[in-house]
Structure formats: C-alpha cells, structure tokens
Tab-separated table of C-alpha atoms in Angstrom:
chain	number	residue	atom	x	y	z
A	1	MET	CA	82.990	139.935	141.177
A	2	SER	CA	83.067	136.202	141.136
A	3	ILE	CA	84.522	134.450	138.156
A	4	LEU	CA	81.824	131.831	138.297
A	5	GLU	CA	78.279	131.919	139.848
A	6	VAL	CA	76.131	128.902	139.796
A	7	LYS	CA	72.551	129.131	141.155
A	8	ASP	CA	70.118	126.486	141.671
A	9	LEU	CA	71.257	124.088	139.017
A	10	TYR	CA	69.072	121.147	138.260
A	11	LYS	CA	69.557	118.192	135.819
A	12	SER	CA	67.881	114.971	135.220
A	13	PHE	CA	68.568	112.023	132.979
A	14	GLY	CA	65.190	110.465	132.254
A	15	LYS	CA	63.601	109.929	135.617
A	16	THR	CA	66.982	110.164	137.545
A	17	GLN	CA	67.623	113.459	139.068
A	18	VAL	CA	71.171	113.992	139.282
A	19	LEU	CA	71.681	117.647	140.127
A	20	ARG	CA	69.055	118.909	142.652
A	21	GLY	CA	69.723	122.636	143.075
A	22	ILE	CA	73.455	123.236	143.033
A	23	SER	CA	74.778	126.632	143.994
A	24	PHE	CA	78.163	128.007	144.554
A	25	SER	CA	80.494	130.755	143.467
A	26	MET	CA	84.181	131.033	142.944
A	27	GLU	CA	86.887	133.809	142.661
A	28	GLN	CA	89.561	134.318	140.149
A	29	GLY	CA	92.625	132.336	141.220
A	30	GLU	CA	90.621	129.810	143.370
A	31	VAL	CA	91.231	126.284	143.325
A	32	LEU	CA	87.955	124.413	143.906
A	33	SER	CA	87.847	120.654	144.518
A	34	ILE	CA	84.745	118.788	144.092
A	35	ILE	CA	84.604	115.456	146.074
A	36	GLY	CA	81.830	112.920	146.543
A	37	SER	CA	80.964	109.244	145.966
A	38	SER	CA	80.179	107.861	142.519
A	39	GLY	CA	76.748	109.085	141.242
A	40	SER	CA	76.629	112.158	143.572
A	41	GLY	CA	76.498	114.378	140.355
A	42	LYS	CA	80.063	115.872	140.466
A	43	THR	CA	80.857	114.994	136.744
A	44	THR	CA	77.442	116.051	135.567
A	45	LEU	CA	77.932	119.278	137.384
A	46	LEU	CA	81.337	119.832	135.508
A	47	ARG	CA	79.643	118.827	132.204
A	48	CYS	CA	77.011	121.261	132.660
A	49	LEU	CA	79.423	124.097	133.300
A	50	THR	CA	81.619	123.075	130.272
A	51	SER	CA	78.489	122.818	127.913
A	52	LEU	CA	78.736	119.075	127.391
A	53	GLU	CA	75.528	118.633	128.993
A	54	ARG	CA	72.587	121.256	129.077
A	55	ALA	CA	71.094	121.767	132.566
A	56	ASP	CA	67.343	121.631	132.977
A	57	SER	CA	67.129	124.822	135.023
A	58	GLY	CA	69.055	127.143	137.123
A	59	SER	CA	71.650	129.874	136.156
A	60	ILE	CA	75.530	130.088	135.430
A	61	THR	CA	77.226	133.295	135.299
A	62	VAL	CA	80.810	133.607	134.033
A	63	ASN	CA	82.597	136.783	134.605
A	64	GLY	CA	79.458	138.667	135.180
A	65	LYS	CA	77.839	137.527	132.040
A	66	THR	CA	74.879	135.133	132.468
A	67	VAL	CA	75.409	132.226	130.084
A	68	PHE	CA	72.795	129.960	131.168
A	69	ASP	CA	69.483	130.745	132.615
A	70	PRO	CA	66.366	129.428	130.630
A	71	ALA	CA	63.844	130.799	133.067
A	72	ALA	CA	65.184	134.307	132.254
A	73	GLY	CA	65.121	133.466	128.640
A	74	VAL	CA	68.890	133.734	128.114
A	75	LYS	CA	69.880	132.482	124.721
A	76	LEU	CA	73.324	132.753	123.474
A	77	THR	CA	74.114	133.176	119.781
A	78	ARG	CA	76.512	130.638	118.231
A	79	GLU	CA	79.364	133.141	118.588
A	80	GLU	CA	78.588	133.763	122.116
A	81	ALA	CA	78.262	129.932	122.946
A	82	ARG	CA	81.695	129.339	121.481
A	83	GLU	CA	83.242	132.239	123.365
A	84	ASN	CA	81.767	130.932	126.554
A	85	GLN	CA	82.969	127.340	125.602
A	86	LEU	CA	86.396	128.605	125.551
A	87	GLN	CA	86.074	130.419	128.962
A	88	PHE	CA	86.223	126.749	130.245
A	89	GLY	CA	89.139	124.336	129.604
A	90	MET	CA	88.509	120.623	130.218
A	91	VAL	CA	90.829	117.917	130.966
A	92	PHE	CA	88.994	114.336	130.703
A	93	GLN	CA	89.436	111.152	132.753
A	94	GLN	CA	90.169	109.419	129.484
A	95	PHE	CA	92.575	112.104	128.241
A	96	ASN	CA	90.819	112.099	124.831
A	97	LEU	CA	93.732	113.112	122.970
A	98	PHE	CA	93.518	113.068	119.195
A	99	PRO	CA	95.595	109.910	118.361
A	100	GLN	CA	96.523	110.672	114.831
A	101	TYR	CA	98.234	114.009	115.672
A	102	SER	CA	101.650	114.500	117.351
A	103	VAL	CA	101.878	115.779	120.765
A	104	LEU	CA	102.641	119.157	119.409
A	105	ASP	CA	99.840	119.115	116.818
A	106	ASN	CA	97.343	117.978	119.655
A	107	VAL	CA	98.059	121.211	121.523
A	108	THR	CA	98.102	123.471	118.425
A	109	LEU	CA	95.329	122.069	116.262
A	110	ALA	CA	92.453	123.968	117.753
A	111	ARG	CA	94.318	127.298	117.702
A	112	ARG	CA	95.385	126.735	114.195
A	113	LEU	CA	91.823	126.116	113.070
A	114	HIS	CA	90.577	129.156	114.949
A	115	ALA	CA	93.385	131.241	113.450
A	116	LYS	CA	92.061	130.636	109.911
A	117	GLU	CA	89.238	133.056	110.865
A	118	LEU	CA	91.716	136.035	111.544
A	119	PRO	CA	91.214	138.656	109.047
A	120	ASP	CA	95.133	138.886	108.378
A	121	TYR	CA	95.466	135.172	108.385
A	122	ALA	CA	96.447	134.937	104.715
A	123	SER	CA	99.184	137.546	104.957
A	124	ARG	CA	100.611	136.630	108.394
A	125	LYS	CA	100.025	132.801	108.094
A	126	LYS	CA	103.748	131.887	108.731
A	127	GLN	CA	104.057	134.035	111.834
A	128	ILE	CA	100.790	133.223	113.242
A	129	ILE	CA	101.583	129.536	113.290
A	130	GLU	CA	104.959	130.173	114.649
A	131	GLU	CA	103.365	132.002	117.523
A	132	ILE	CA	101.151	129.028	118.145
A	133	GLU	CA	103.866	126.601	118.153
A	134	THR	CA	105.996	128.647	120.337
A	135	ASP	CA	103.226	128.986	122.891
A	136	ALA	CA	102.615	125.295	122.683
A	137	MET	CA	106.179	124.436	123.137
A	138	TYR	CA	106.094	126.620	126.094
A	139	LEU	CA	103.159	124.741	127.629
A	140	LEU	CA	104.720	121.486	126.786
A	141	ASP	CA	107.777	122.493	128.752
A	142	ARG	CA	105.738	123.466	131.746
A	143	VAL	CA	104.119	119.889	131.831
A	144	GLY	CA	107.720	118.545	131.299
A	145	LEU	CA	107.089	116.931	127.863
A	146	ALA	CA	108.827	119.296	125.374
A	147	GLN	CA	111.140	116.634	124.322
A	148	LYS	CA	108.004	114.523	123.431
A	149	ALA	CA	106.609	117.149	121.080
A	150	LYS	CA	107.063	114.919	118.039
A	151	ASN	CA	105.853	111.667	119.405
A	152	TYR	CA	102.257	110.402	118.995
A	153	PRO	CA	99.872	109.749	121.885
A	154	CYS	CA	100.340	105.963	121.422
A	155	GLN	CA	103.865	106.166	122.357
A	156	LEU	CA	103.305	107.923	125.674
A	157	SER	CA	102.373	106.553	129.246
A	158	GLY	CA	98.885	107.449	130.552
A	159	GLY	CA	100.405	110.056	132.763
A	160	GLN	CA	102.153	111.638	129.973
A	161	GLN	CA	99.133	111.626	127.871
A	162	GLN	CA	97.286	113.483	130.671
A	163	ARG	CA	100.027	116.063	131.013
A	164	VAL	CA	99.586	116.710	127.066
A	165	ALA	CA	95.772	116.938	127.650
A	166	ILE	CA	96.511	119.648	130.433
A	167	ALA	CA	98.778	121.592	127.895
A	168	ARG	CA	96.159	121.202	125.257
A	169	ALA	CA	93.594	122.836	127.445
A	170	LEU	CA	96.021	125.642	128.548
A	171	ALA	CA	96.600	126.438	125.058
A	172	MET	CA	93.181	128.007	124.578
A	173	LYS	CA	93.880	130.246	127.601
A	174	PRO	CA	90.762	129.252	129.507
A	175	ALA	CA	89.382	131.420	132.379
A	176	ILE	CA	88.553	128.264	134.416
A	177	LEU	CA	90.342	124.914	133.947
A	178	CYS	CA	88.086	122.024	134.695
A	179	PHE	CA	89.478	118.490	135.615
A	180	ASP	CA	87.050	115.399	135.533
A	181	GLU	CA	89.140	112.868	137.716
A	182	PRO	CA	92.167	113.517	135.824
A	183	THR	CA	94.024	110.598	137.624
A	184	SER	CA	91.210	107.965	137.804
A	185	ALA	CA	92.145	106.112	134.646
A	186	LEU	CA	95.807	106.022	135.625
A	187	ASP	CA	98.096	103.428	137.209
A	188	PRO	CA	98.885	104.596	140.887
A	189	GLU	CA	102.491	105.106	140.131
A	190	LEU	CA	101.528	107.532	137.239
A	191	THR	CA	99.110	109.774	139.241
A	192	GLY	CA	101.930	111.689	141.038
A	193	GLU	CA	103.309	113.361	137.831
A	194	VAL	CA	99.760	114.652	136.927
A	195	LEU	CA	99.122	115.849	140.420
A	196	ALA	CA	102.463	117.652	140.458
A	197	VAL	CA	101.491	119.557	137.398
A	198	ILE	CA	98.074	120.542	138.738
A	199	ARG	CA	99.804	121.599	141.987
A	200	SER	CA	102.320	123.894	139.992
A	201	LEU	CA	99.218	125.360	138.125
A	202	ALA	CA	97.583	126.057	141.583
A	203	SER	CA	100.819	127.783	142.823
A	204	GLN	CA	100.505	130.045	139.891
A	205	HIS	CA	96.821	130.793	140.762
A	206	THR	CA	95.326	129.211	137.800
A	207	THR	CA	91.523	129.196	138.406
A	208	MET	CA	90.573	125.569	138.623
A	209	ILE	CA	87.698	123.176	139.421
A	210	ILE	CA	88.816	119.671	140.120
A	211	VAL	CA	86.585	116.699	140.374
A	212	THR	CA	88.731	114.123	142.266
A	213	HIS	CA	88.995	110.957	144.390
A	214	GLU	CA	92.414	111.967	145.694
A	215	MET	CA	91.451	113.218	149.067
A	216	ASN	CA	94.881	114.037	150.395
A	217	PHE	CA	95.549	116.007	146.999
A	218	ALA	CA	92.127	117.838	147.295
A	219	ARG	CA	92.933	118.832	150.846
A	220	ASP	CA	96.476	120.274	150.026
A	221	VAL	CA	95.878	121.987	146.670
A	222	SER	CA	92.449	123.494	147.146
A	223	ASP	CA	91.211	126.836	148.532
A	224	THR	CA	87.698	125.418	148.814
A	225	VAL	CA	86.498	121.916	148.885
A	226	LEU	CA	82.962	120.951	147.891
A	227	PHE	CA	81.365	117.821	148.968
A	228	MET	CA	78.532	116.627	146.734
A	229	ASP	CA	75.999	114.055	148.017
A	230	GLY	CA	72.896	112.934	146.181
A	231	GLY	CA	72.930	115.859	143.754
A	232	ILE	CA	73.294	118.644	146.473
A	233	VAL	CA	76.223	120.586	147.842
A	234	ALA	CA	76.314	119.045	151.248
A	235	VAL	CA	79.442	120.738	152.646
A	236	LYS	CA	81.565	123.449	151.190
A	237	GLY	CA	84.533	125.403	152.749
A	238	ALA	CA	88.107	125.559	153.176
A	239	PRO	CA	89.717	122.055	153.154
A	240	ASP	CA	90.418	122.247	157.013
A	241	TYR	CA	86.769	122.981	157.670
A	242	VAL	CA	85.371	120.405	155.356
A	243	PHE	CA	87.609	117.640	156.326
A	244	GLY	CA	87.353	118.633	159.806
A	245	GLU	CA	84.556	120.097	162.039
A	246	GLY	CA	82.316	120.687	158.961
A	247	ALA	CA	82.301	116.979	157.889
A	248	THR	CA	78.861	115.542	158.068
A	249	PRO	CA	78.464	111.938	159.177
A	250	ARG	CA	77.887	110.720	155.480
A	251	MET	CA	81.093	112.696	154.487
A	252	ARG	CA	82.945	110.952	157.336
A	253	THR	CA	81.764	107.503	156.073
A	254	PHE	CA	82.748	108.405	152.479
A	255	ILE	CA	86.391	109.625	153.613
A	256	GLY	CA	86.681	106.460	155.662
A	257	LYS	CA	85.900	104.465	152.554
A	258	MET	CA	88.389	106.457	150.475
A	259	GLY	CA	91.146	105.730	153.049
B	1	MET	CA	98.619	87.735	64.785
B	2	SER	CA	98.378	84.531	66.936
B	3	MET	CA	95.059	83.486	68.461
B	4	PHE	CA	96.377	84.114	71.954
B	5	TRP	CA	97.285	87.657	71.207
B	6	SER	CA	94.036	88.374	69.509
B	7	VAL	CA	92.093	86.916	72.578
B	8	THR	CA	94.214	88.863	75.045
B	9	LEU	CA	93.513	92.257	73.244
B	10	ASN	CA	89.965	91.492	72.989
B	11	LEU	CA	89.670	90.467	76.780
B	12	LEU	CA	91.825	93.632	77.546
B	13	GLU	CA	89.203	95.662	75.860
B	14	GLY	CA	86.617	94.004	77.846
B	15	PHE	CA	88.553	94.524	80.911
B	16	GLY	CA	88.778	98.203	80.232
B	17	MET	CA	84.935	98.271	80.546
B	18	THR	CA	85.214	96.365	83.883
B	19	LEU	CA	87.764	98.761	85.042
B	20	THR	CA	85.632	101.993	83.949
B	21	LEU	CA	82.525	100.560	85.643
B	22	PHE	CA	84.628	99.707	88.741
B	23	ALA	CA	86.195	103.205	89.036
B	24	LEU	CA	82.846	104.993	88.154
B	25	THR	CA	81.059	102.947	90.724
B	26	LEU	CA	83.529	103.698	93.511
B	27	LEU	CA	83.502	107.567	92.582
B	28	PHE	CA	79.693	107.635	93.051
B	29	ALA	CA	79.114	104.867	95.746
B	30	ILE	CA	81.515	106.401	98.362
B	31	PRO	CA	79.807	109.858	98.672
B	32	LEU	CA	76.484	108.361	98.430
B	33	GLY	CA	77.359	105.712	101.248
B	34	LEU	CA	78.571	108.616	103.364
B	35	LEU	CA	75.222	110.351	102.718
B	36	ILE	CA	73.309	107.177	103.524
B	37	ALA	CA	75.304	106.546	106.639
B	38	PHE	CA	74.691	110.036	107.893
B	39	GLY	CA	70.992	109.558	107.071
B	40	SER	CA	70.649	106.340	109.025
B	41	MET	CA	72.502	107.971	112.074
B	42	SER	CA	70.067	111.027	111.868
B	43	LYS	CA	68.480	111.902	115.156
B	44	LEU	CA	65.922	114.200	113.615
B	45	GLY	CA	62.717	113.346	114.669
B	46	LYS	CA	60.328	113.516	117.659
B	47	THR	CA	60.171	111.533	120.928
B	48	PHE	CA	56.596	110.389	121.980
B	49	TYR	CA	55.510	109.186	125.206
B	50	ARG	CA	53.269	106.218	125.464
B	51	LYS	CA	51.278	105.653	128.459
B	52	THR	CA	51.609	102.230	129.873
B	53	SER	CA	50.531	100.671	133.221
B	54	GLY	CA	53.759	99.432	134.790
B	55	SER	CA	54.583	98.046	138.161
B	56	GLU	CA	54.476	101.460	139.635
B	57	GLY	CA	51.105	102.240	138.217
B	58	LYS	CA	50.790	104.600	135.172
B	59	GLU	CA	54.037	105.216	133.436
B	60	LYS	CA	55.195	107.203	130.342
B	61	LYS	CA	57.190	105.275	128.158
B	62	PRO	CA	59.301	107.134	125.694
B	63	PHE	CA	59.826	106.012	122.234
B	64	ALA	CA	61.543	108.087	119.412
B	65	VAL	CA	60.726	108.301	115.710
B	66	TYR	CA	63.565	109.310	113.497
B	67	PRO	CA	61.846	109.530	109.971
B	68	ILE	CA	65.098	110.020	107.995
B	69	ALA	CA	66.902	107.216	109.623
B	70	ALA	CA	63.843	105.016	109.276
B	71	LEU	CA	63.852	105.734	105.386
B	72	CYS	CA	67.625	105.225	105.119
B	73	LYS	CA	67.559	101.840	106.887
B	74	PHE	CA	64.571	100.667	104.904
B	75	PHE	CA	66.309	101.538	101.711
B	76	VAL	CA	69.405	99.767	102.703
B	77	TRP	CA	67.241	96.739	103.761
B	78	VAL	CA	65.641	96.588	100.396
B	79	ILE	CA	68.848	96.952	98.418
B	80	ARG	CA	70.928	94.627	100.533
B	81	GLY	CA	68.078	92.082	100.548
B	82	THR	CA	67.757	91.730	96.975
B	83	PRO	CA	70.147	90.326	94.450
B	84	LEU	CA	72.182	92.765	92.519
B	85	MET	CA	71.165	91.138	89.241
B	86	LEU	CA	67.617	91.862	89.862
B	87	GLN	CA	68.245	95.506	90.785
B	88	LEU	CA	70.245	95.652	87.412
B	89	ILE	CA	67.136	94.229	85.516
B	90	VAL	CA	64.648	96.540	87.305
B	91	ILE	CA	66.683	99.583	86.630
B	92	PHE	CA	67.281	98.708	83.026
B	93	TYR	CA	63.868	97.369	82.030
B	94	GLY	CA	61.848	99.179	84.586
B	95	PRO	CA	61.423	102.372	82.743
B	96	GLY	CA	60.332	100.440	79.720
B	97	LEU	CA	57.559	98.644	81.734
B	98	LEU	CA	56.305	102.143	82.833
B	99	GLY	CA	56.222	103.476	79.297
B	100	TYR	CA	59.353	105.602	79.563
B	101	ASP	CA	62.604	105.462	77.546
B	102	LEU	CA	65.197	102.882	78.527
B	103	LEU	CA	68.267	104.297	80.074
B	104	PRO	CA	71.633	103.533	78.077
B	105	ARG	CA	72.989	100.077	79.270
B	106	PHE	CA	76.001	101.453	80.806
B	107	THR	CA	74.210	104.238	82.757
B	108	ALA	CA	71.725	101.642	83.914
B	109	VAL	CA	74.511	99.434	85.246
B	110	LEU	CA	76.265	102.281	86.814
B	111	ILE	CA	73.336	103.508	88.694
B	112	ALA	CA	72.503	100.021	89.993
B	113	PHE	CA	76.124	99.353	91.118
B	114	SER	CA	76.440	102.730	92.622
B	115	ILE	CA	73.223	102.313	94.820
B	116	ASN	CA	73.983	98.750	95.745
B	117	TYR	CA	77.534	99.482	96.648
B	118	ALA	CA	76.593	102.728	98.427
B	119	CYS	CA	74.241	100.645	100.816
B	120	TYR	CA	76.807	98.211	101.800
B	121	PHE	CA	79.547	101.156	102.105
B	122	SER	CA	77.026	103.061	104.273
B	123	GLU	CA	76.894	100.269	106.896
B	124	ILE	CA	80.731	100.158	106.829
B	125	PHE	CA	80.891	103.861	107.312
B	126	ARG	CA	78.208	103.831	110.008
B	127	GLY	CA	80.020	101.180	112.043
B	128	GLY	CA	83.351	103.093	111.630
B	129	ILE	CA	81.904	106.553	112.790
B	130	GLU	CA	79.958	105.020	115.622
B	131	SER	CA	82.973	103.100	116.792
B	132	ILE	CA	84.805	106.512	117.399
B	133	PRO	CA	84.553	107.224	121.215
B	134	LYS	CA	82.421	110.168	122.167
B	135	GLY	CA	85.281	111.593	123.944
B	136	GLN	CA	86.812	112.604	120.635
B	137	TYR	CA	83.881	114.786	119.719
B	138	GLU	CA	83.737	116.273	123.236
B	139	ALA	CA	87.434	117.032	123.098
B	140	GLY	CA	86.862	119.034	119.865
B	141	GLN	CA	83.907	120.706	121.352
B	142	VAL	CA	85.779	121.930	124.481
B	143	LEU	CA	88.424	123.264	122.396
B	144	GLY	CA	85.907	125.341	120.541
B	145	MET	CA	86.038	123.449	117.335
B	146	THR	CA	82.748	123.137	115.372
B	147	ARG	CA	81.253	119.784	114.669
B	148	VAL	CA	82.290	119.905	111.038
B	149	GLN	CA	85.797	120.693	112.039
B	150	THR	CA	85.874	117.935	114.574
B	151	PHE	CA	84.493	115.598	111.945
B	152	PHE	CA	87.031	116.336	109.278
B	153	HIS	CA	90.118	117.272	111.398
B	154	VAL	CA	89.721	114.506	114.175
B	155	VAL	CA	87.196	111.847	113.467
B	156	LEU	CA	87.713	111.155	109.797
B	157	LEU	CA	91.222	109.779	109.637
B	158	GLN	CA	90.488	107.540	112.532
B	159	VAL	CA	87.388	106.192	110.808
B	160	VAL	CA	89.330	105.683	107.707
B	161	LYS	CA	91.874	103.657	109.578
B	162	ARG	CA	89.189	101.453	111.032
B	163	ILE	CA	87.331	100.766	107.808
B	164	ILE	CA	90.251	99.842	105.568
B	165	PRO	CA	89.984	96.197	106.108
B	166	PRO	CA	86.233	95.783	105.575
B	167	MET	CA	86.314	98.367	102.523
B	168	GLY	CA	89.098	96.273	101.057
B	169	ASN	CA	86.838	93.206	101.175
B	170	GLU	CA	83.941	95.058	99.618
B	171	ILE	CA	86.063	96.809	96.967
B	172	ILE	CA	87.618	93.585	95.875
B	173	THR	CA	84.120	92.108	95.570
B	174	LEU	CA	83.124	94.834	93.383
B	175	VAL	CA	85.946	94.042	91.023
B	176	LYS	CA	84.338	90.649	90.335
B	177	ASP	CA	80.603	91.761	90.703
B	178	THR	CA	81.150	94.126	87.587
B	179	SER	CA	80.851	90.780	85.485
B	180	LEU	CA	76.945	90.922	86.269
B	181	ALA	CA	76.842	93.855	83.903
B	182	ARG	CA	76.737	91.374	81.039
B	183	VAL	CA	73.092	90.289	81.954
B	184	ILE	CA	72.019	93.567	80.334
B	185	SER	CA	74.581	93.188	77.414
B	186	VAL	CA	77.348	95.442	78.518
B	187	TYR	CA	80.421	94.255	76.949
B	188	GLU	CA	82.899	93.530	79.888
B	189	ILE	CA	85.460	90.915	79.965
B	190	ILE	CA	83.325	88.061	80.884
B	191	TRP	CA	80.989	88.766	77.983
B	192	ASN	CA	83.969	89.007	75.595
B	193	ALA	CA	85.249	85.679	76.649
B	194	GLN	CA	81.774	83.937	76.533
B	195	ALA	CA	81.492	85.124	72.847
B	196	TYR	CA	84.480	82.670	72.077
B	197	ILE	CA	82.493	79.826	73.438
B	198	LYS	CA	79.372	80.857	71.250
B	199	ARG	CA	81.427	81.654	68.169
B	200	GLU	CA	84.208	79.351	68.122
B	201	GLY	CA	83.727	76.772	70.630
B	202	LEU	CA	86.727	78.009	72.794
B	203	LEU	CA	86.676	77.586	76.492
B	204	TRP	CA	90.130	78.831	77.446
B	205	PRO	CA	89.374	82.465	77.006
B	206	LEU	CA	86.817	82.372	79.750
B	207	LEU	CA	89.381	80.679	82.129
B	208	TYR	CA	92.055	83.173	80.958
B	209	THR	CA	89.795	86.130	82.364
B	210	ALA	CA	90.856	84.946	85.826
B	211	VAL	CA	94.327	86.203	85.180
B	212	PHE	CA	93.134	89.785	84.552
B	213	TYR	CA	90.951	89.572	87.735
B	214	LEU	CA	93.685	88.111	89.887
B	215	LEU	CA	96.193	90.719	88.748
B	216	PHE	CA	93.833	93.591	89.528
B	217	SER	CA	92.759	92.338	92.797
B	218	GLY	CA	96.277	91.462	93.673
B	219	PHE	CA	97.193	95.184	92.913
B	220	LEU	CA	94.280	96.326	95.111
B	221	SER	CA	95.234	94.141	97.974
B	222	LEU	CA	98.681	95.653	97.858
B	223	LEU	CA	97.336	99.196	97.734
B	224	PHE	CA	95.148	98.476	100.678
B	225	GLY	CA	98.153	96.908	102.485
B	226	TYR	CA	100.060	100.060	101.839
B	227	ILE	CA	97.433	102.322	103.058
B	228	GLU	CA	97.094	100.403	106.246
B	229	LYS	CA	100.692	100.443	106.884
B	230	LYS	CA	100.640	104.205	106.192
B	231	LEU	CA	98.270	104.568	109.006
B	232	ASP	CA	99.912	102.232	111.349
B	233	TYR	CA	101.684	105.221	113.161
B	234	PHE	CA	98.835	105.748	115.377
B	235	LYS	CA	96.476	103.677	117.360
B	236	SER	CA	92.916	104.552	118.105
C-alpha cells in the first residue's frame, strides 16, 4: 500500500489555475523530489498536502485513509484533521522558527503542548517533559546542533536555523517530511550543511517530499523525481530517466537555465 | 503646617485620583482594545460578485463584506475622530438628556476614557498582530498546534515586543489626558491646583503639578525601557 496517493488534484487562486490535475503516489521510505520552474505549482502542491491550502477537487489518501475528497463527501473531524496534519512534517523556505524560544524549546514546544492533553500528564509531568527533551536533544545532535540548544534563533546562521527547523519537524515523528525549497533562502555557502542533513535522512529511509531548485541534489538523493510544468506532472520517474531520456524539451530548457 | 506642605498633600490627594483613573482605564482599555482589534480583523462575512463589463467582456468582480470588521472600524473612526472631552460630556450628560439618571462622575469618566483608549490601543494591537509573518502561524499549524495555542504561545510575545514603543507613547499620553476629567468635576490633581487660583489667587500650585506628572511619566519611561530591554534577547 502506498503511503501517499494523490489523484487528480486541482487548485485555483481566483482565476489562476495553479494545479490542473496532479496524480502521483509514493511508498514508505521513498524520497520524492519535485522540480519545475517558478509558478509551476510545486509549492502549492506541497501546501495542499500539508493542509496549509485546501485543494478545490481531487483526492489525497495517506496510509490508506482518504483525508481529502470533497466529491466523495469526505469530511474530517477536528481530531482527524489534526491527526492528519501531524502525518506531514513541513520545513519552510523561510525556516519560520519561533524567535522568542531557544533552539531546544523550538523543538519541544509543540510536543509539550500536546503532552498536556495526556490523561496522566499531571502525575508524570516531570518524566514526560524529560522524555520530550531527551528526544529533542537526540534530534539536535542528528542535525549537528546539540551544542546550540540554549541559543536563540537570531544567534544562528541561516543554515543552522534551517537545521533546527528540520529537527523541529522530526520531533513530531511525521510519516512524510516535506521540504519547501529548504535552501532557497540561504547563502550558497550555507546550502551544503542543510543538504547534508537531508541526505543523511534519506540514507535512513525517511519518507520525504522535497521541492527544490538544487538539480544535482535532486538527482543524487531522490528515488523519484517529478517535474511539474504548468500545474501538471510533466515527467515522473527515477532520476536517471527524468534527467535523461524522459526529459521533455521544456524540461531540457529548464535544466539548462538552472545550470 | 507650611503652605508648601499643605499644597503638596492636597495635590497628592488629587494625584491619587489621577493614578486611580489611569490604572483603571488601562485595566479596561487593554482587553477591550484587543477585542476591537480582533473585531476589525474579523473575516466573518460574505463575498459577493458584481457583474461588470471589463476588457474581456463580462467579468465577475468579487467584493467582500465583513460586517463585524466594518462595525469596529466605524466605531474606531467615531471615537478617534471626536475630542475625548466631547465624549466625556456625552457620556456624563447624555443619559440626562434622554431622561435617564446620570452616571456617577467617576464612572462616566472611566467609561469615556476606557472606550477612547481602547480604540487607540486596538489600532496598535492590530498593527502589531498583522505585522507577524504568516509563516509563524503556519509553523504552529504544521506542528499540530491549535490557532489559540499558536496565538498565545508563539505570536503574542512577538506582538508585545513590537508594540511596546507605541504603547509607551499612548500610555504616557493617558497620564496627562486624565486631567480632562475635571471638565465634569472629578477632583484630580489639576482641579485641586486650580482651586488655589480661585480661592487664594495662587498660581504656583498649578505649575507645581508638572512635578508630579514628570515624576510619574519618568517612572513609566523607565518601566517601558526595562521591558524593552527584557525582550531584547530575541529578534523578530
């Protein structure tokens, strides 16, 4: 069973059709990169998957459960919507760390808030918080920032902030981790450290969808590459195929421009 | 007892009223201002489509009507657009004109001040809230936080940091605006000082009131400086 199945997704903003029938599926442990020029709908697709936008029509099925299908009358309860929200982790282009919290607190905040709903929270408070912090420190160590746990986001470089954002997303144990152009807001010399973290996640078979402009990176790290053009999936397949024989003329032009 | 001490004690008593009015106004105006701010940002309403003939033939032009926001903005316009003194008089004498009992003087002043300052505060709050990047709310959402959790745990402190300077301004203005209460005979410090002119022909007690205002606004400036410094540890 696929972990994610998207069928015929449509989305317009006003008169502009951004997604015009997107369908694809992905398996557990798969790394899927989405490439395409600006305005091709990559980010909108990701935002529809992560519930930051609501698509107009089509269906989204996560782990066998249909979470979006207005035509079939699928409507999630608040609890189900939140459960589905947490299936997807999201790393933003602009990091979106919480500036007033330390690095550690950025990673633990949401889990600490969720923990308050546990029935045994009052009696096990100390132990629960400890567990959450231990997990967070482990994740910060994985992104190489354990020694910055007490720092604030404004004291970190862009690359470090993005690595904290990755740890923060991982802390929720998402089934699928999504990246929206994770290196586009970074200075060129800082992209490497972020890509290295994503690469190490890929080697551990973390299921990921990565919207990116880093062509070489997409090529190395992905199991599947999806080239979007004008709101549709123009080419999809293994990197060698997509960048090789599968490439449409428009995609060749696009890759040429990206260098 | 020397004249100086008797004047000082008398002014101090008036200043007690000034401070009471100041503190109670803040107590009511801040939550009310937050309510008006949320009201004027409310997207509750309906979008209509108006058919117009544009360059591409017939087009449908959307326009949104948000009644709660419109009502709040109208209210803010009226309150900010008329003198506080007038509002004071309307609230104190208005009920009488309509045949109702008058409110106690202090209550009337407190209502007028709270409403007036709430409107100014609401615009500061709205500006502060709207200046927080959408990404902060989205980050909260994808981490499974509710909107209320995101507002209180993520957005609020960032808003507070941003609105401290304009709030400082407004709050120091309030200290001095309390002197308007005298127009409906609430005995605050200026009233007490003016009584010396009428009764004994003494002007200096009126000038002396400046010392009280200066000391208190100096204290407020220090307080706001302290809060600003406390929030200096993060940038947003």
